[in-house]
PDB file of C-alpha atoms in Angstrom:
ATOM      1  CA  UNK O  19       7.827 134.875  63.916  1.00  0.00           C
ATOM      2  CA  UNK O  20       6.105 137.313  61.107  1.00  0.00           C
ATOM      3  CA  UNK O  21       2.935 137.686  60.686  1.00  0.00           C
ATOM      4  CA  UNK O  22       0.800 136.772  57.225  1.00  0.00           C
ATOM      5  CA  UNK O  23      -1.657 139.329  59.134  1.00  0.00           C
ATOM      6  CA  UNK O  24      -1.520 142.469  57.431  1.00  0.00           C
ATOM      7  CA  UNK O  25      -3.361 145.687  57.701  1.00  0.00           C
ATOM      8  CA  UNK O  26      -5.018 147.243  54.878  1.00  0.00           C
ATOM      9  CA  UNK O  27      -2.892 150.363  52.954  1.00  0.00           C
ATOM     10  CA  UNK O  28      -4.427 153.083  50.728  1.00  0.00           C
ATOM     11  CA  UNK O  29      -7.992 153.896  51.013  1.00  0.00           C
ATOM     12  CA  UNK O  30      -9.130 150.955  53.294  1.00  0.00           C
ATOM     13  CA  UNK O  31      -7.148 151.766  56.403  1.00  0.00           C
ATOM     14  CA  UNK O  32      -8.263 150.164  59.917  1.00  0.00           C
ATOM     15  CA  UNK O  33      -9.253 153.431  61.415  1.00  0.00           C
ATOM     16  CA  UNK O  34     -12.314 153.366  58.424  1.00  0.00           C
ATOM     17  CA  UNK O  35     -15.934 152.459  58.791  1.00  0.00           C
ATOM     18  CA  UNK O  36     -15.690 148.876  60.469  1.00  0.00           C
ATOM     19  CA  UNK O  37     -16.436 148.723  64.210  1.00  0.00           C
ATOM     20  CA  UNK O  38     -13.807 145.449  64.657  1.00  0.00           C
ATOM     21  CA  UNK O  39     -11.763 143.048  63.617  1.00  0.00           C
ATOM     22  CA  UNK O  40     -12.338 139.480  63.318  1.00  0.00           C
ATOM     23  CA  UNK O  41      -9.089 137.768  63.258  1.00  0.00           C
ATOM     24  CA  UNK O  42      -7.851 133.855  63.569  1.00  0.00           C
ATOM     25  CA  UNK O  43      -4.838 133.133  65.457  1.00  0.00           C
ATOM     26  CA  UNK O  44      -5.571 129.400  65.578  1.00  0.00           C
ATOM     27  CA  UNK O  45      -2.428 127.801  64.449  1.00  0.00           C
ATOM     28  CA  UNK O  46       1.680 128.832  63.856  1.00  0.00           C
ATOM     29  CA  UNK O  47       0.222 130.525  60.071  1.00  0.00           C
ATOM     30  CA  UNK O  48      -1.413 133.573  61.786  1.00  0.00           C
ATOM     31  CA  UNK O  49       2.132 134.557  62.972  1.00  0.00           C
ATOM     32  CA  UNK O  50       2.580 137.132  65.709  1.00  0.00           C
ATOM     33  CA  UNK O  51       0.116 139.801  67.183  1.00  0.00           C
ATOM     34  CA  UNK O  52       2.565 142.666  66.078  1.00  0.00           C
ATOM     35  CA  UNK O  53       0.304 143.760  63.310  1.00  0.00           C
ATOM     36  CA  UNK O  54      -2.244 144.855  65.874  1.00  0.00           C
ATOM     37  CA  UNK O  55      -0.429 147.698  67.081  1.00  0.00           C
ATOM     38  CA  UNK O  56      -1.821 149.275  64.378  1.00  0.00           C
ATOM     39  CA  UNK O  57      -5.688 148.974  65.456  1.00  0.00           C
ATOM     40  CA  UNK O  58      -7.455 152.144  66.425  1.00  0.00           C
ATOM     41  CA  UNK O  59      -8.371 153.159  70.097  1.00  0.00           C
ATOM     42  CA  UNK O  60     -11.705 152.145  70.580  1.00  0.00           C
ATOM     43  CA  UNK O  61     -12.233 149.021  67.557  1.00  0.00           C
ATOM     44  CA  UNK O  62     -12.545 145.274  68.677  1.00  0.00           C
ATOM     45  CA  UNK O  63     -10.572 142.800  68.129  1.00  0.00           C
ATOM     46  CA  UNK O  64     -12.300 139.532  68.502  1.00  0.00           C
ATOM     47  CA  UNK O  65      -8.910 136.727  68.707  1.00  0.00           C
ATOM     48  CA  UNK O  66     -10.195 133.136  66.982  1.00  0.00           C
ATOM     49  CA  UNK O  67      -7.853 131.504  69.175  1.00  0.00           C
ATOM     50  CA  UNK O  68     -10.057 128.309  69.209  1.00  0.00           C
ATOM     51  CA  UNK O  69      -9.537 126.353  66.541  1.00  0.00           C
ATOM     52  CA  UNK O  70     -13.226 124.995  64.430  1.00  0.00           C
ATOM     53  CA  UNK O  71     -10.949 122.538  62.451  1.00  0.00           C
ATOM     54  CA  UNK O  72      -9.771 119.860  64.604  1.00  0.00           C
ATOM     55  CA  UNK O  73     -11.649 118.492  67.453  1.00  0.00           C
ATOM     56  CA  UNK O  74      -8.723 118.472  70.387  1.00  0.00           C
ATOM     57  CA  UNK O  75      -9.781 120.819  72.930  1.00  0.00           C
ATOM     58  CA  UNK O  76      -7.056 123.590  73.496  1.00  0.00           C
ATOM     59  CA  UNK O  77      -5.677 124.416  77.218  1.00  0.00           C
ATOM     60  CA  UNK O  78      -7.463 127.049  78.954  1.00  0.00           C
ATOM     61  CA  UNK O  79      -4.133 127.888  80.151  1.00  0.00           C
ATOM     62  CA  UNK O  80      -2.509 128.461  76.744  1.00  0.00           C
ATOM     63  CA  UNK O  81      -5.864 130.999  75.450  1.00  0.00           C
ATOM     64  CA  UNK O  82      -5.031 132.905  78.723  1.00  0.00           C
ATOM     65  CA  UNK O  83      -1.327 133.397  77.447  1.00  0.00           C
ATOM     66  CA  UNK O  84      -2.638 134.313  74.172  1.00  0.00           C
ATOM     67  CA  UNK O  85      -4.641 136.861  75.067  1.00  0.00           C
ATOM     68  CA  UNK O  86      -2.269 138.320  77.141  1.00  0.00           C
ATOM     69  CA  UNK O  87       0.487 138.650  74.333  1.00  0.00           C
ATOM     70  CA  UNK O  88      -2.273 140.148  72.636  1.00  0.00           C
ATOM     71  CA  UNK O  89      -2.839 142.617  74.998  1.00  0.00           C
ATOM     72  CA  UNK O  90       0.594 144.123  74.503  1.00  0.00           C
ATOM     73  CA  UNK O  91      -1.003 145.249  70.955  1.00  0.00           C
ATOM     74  CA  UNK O  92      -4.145 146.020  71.448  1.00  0.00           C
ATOM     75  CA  UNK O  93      -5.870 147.122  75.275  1.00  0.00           C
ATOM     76  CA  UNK O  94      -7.425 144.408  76.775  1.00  0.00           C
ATOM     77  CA  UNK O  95     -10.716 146.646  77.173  1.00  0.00           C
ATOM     78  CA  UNK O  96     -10.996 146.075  72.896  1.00  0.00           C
ATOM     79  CA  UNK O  97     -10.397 142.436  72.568  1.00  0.00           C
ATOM     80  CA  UNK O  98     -12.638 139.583  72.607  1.00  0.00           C
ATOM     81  CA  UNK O  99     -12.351 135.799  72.227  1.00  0.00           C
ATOM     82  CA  UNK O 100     -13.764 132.934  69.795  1.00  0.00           C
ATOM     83  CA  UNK O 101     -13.270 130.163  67.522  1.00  0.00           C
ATOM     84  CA  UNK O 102     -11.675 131.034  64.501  1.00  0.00           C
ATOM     85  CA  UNK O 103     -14.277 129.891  62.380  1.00  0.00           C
ATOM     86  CA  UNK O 104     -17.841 128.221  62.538  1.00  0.00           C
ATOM     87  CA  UNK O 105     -17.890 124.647  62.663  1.00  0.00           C
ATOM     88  CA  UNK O 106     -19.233 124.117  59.113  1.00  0.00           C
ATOM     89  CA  UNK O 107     -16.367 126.106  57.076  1.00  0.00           C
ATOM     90  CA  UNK O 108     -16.824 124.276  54.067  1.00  0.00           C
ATOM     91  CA  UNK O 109     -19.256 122.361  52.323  1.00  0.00           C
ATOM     92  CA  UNK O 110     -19.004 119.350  53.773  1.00  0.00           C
ATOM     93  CA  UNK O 111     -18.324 120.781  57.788  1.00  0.00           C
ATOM     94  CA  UNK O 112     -15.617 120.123  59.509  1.00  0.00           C
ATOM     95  CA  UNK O 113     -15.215 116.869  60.950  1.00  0.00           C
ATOM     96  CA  UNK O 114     -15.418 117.619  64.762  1.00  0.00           C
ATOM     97  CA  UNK O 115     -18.327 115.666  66.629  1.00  0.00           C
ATOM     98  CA  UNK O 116     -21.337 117.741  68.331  1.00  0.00           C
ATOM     99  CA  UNK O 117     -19.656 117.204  71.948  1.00  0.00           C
ATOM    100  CA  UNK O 118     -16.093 118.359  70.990  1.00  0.00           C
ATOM    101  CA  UNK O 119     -17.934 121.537  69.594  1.00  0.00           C
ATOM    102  CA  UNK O 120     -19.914 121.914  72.439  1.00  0.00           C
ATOM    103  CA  UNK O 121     -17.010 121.805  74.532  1.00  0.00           C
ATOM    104  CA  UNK O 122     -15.136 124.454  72.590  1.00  0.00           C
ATOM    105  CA  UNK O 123     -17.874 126.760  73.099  1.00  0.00           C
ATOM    106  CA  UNK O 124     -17.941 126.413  76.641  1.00  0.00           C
ATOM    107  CA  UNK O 125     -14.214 126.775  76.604  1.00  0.00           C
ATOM    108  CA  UNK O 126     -14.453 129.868  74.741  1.00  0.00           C
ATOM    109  CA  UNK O 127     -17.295 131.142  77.255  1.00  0.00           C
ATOM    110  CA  UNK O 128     -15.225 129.513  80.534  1.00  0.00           C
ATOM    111  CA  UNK O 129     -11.884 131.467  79.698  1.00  0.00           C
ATOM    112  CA  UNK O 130     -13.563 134.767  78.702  1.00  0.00           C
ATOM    113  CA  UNK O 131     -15.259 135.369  82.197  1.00  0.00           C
ATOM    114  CA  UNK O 132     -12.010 134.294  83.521  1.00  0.00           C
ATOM    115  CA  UNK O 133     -10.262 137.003  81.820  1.00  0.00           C
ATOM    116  CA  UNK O 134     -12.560 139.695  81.677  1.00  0.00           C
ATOM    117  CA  UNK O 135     -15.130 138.866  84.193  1.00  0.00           C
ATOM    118  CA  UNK O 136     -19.169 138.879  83.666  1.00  0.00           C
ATOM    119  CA  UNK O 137     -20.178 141.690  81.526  1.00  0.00           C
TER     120      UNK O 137
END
């Protein structure tokens, strides 16, 4: 699958004067992580692989696989994980209740120590 993810050309190029990318991988539109090859040794890359739009909890199992085709890209040393989003995207929020967001966040917190341990 392509990517709509591309990285910036001419004078804002991803080796300039940003410290990481924030990037959301939530559904089948974000495409693949191929454009990541092109992120500089030593810049984040924080993966919104959670999605803040819908309340169904995703499988721990599934984020683990995810970040692990990610780290073909980019060393697993520079990336991070999150929701895509904040819960409140638009004016009106997102309709997810308080407890499915609560449980994303521990997801998100639950499958990062899993991966890369307590830092």
């Amino acid at each position: 699958m392509a990517s709509n993810w591309q990285w910036p050309t001419g004078r804002t190029r991803p080796e300039n004067s940003v410290d990481g990318y924030f990037l959301e991988y939530d559904d089948v539109r974000s495409g693949s992580f191929a454009p990541m090859r092109f992120v500089p040794k030593g810049k984040t890359v924080v993966l919104g692989l959670v999605s803040t739009k819908v309340g169904g909890l995703e499988s721990k199992d599934q984020l683990k696989r995810r970040i692990d085709e990610a780290s073909r890209h980019v060393p697993m040393d520079q990336l991070c994980l999150s929701p895509q989003c904040g819960f409140s995207s638009t004016v009106h929020g997102n309709d997810i209740v308080r407890e499915s967001q609560a449980a994303k966040l521990r997801l998100v917190v639950e499958t990062a120590r899993e991966v890369w341990g307590d830092a």
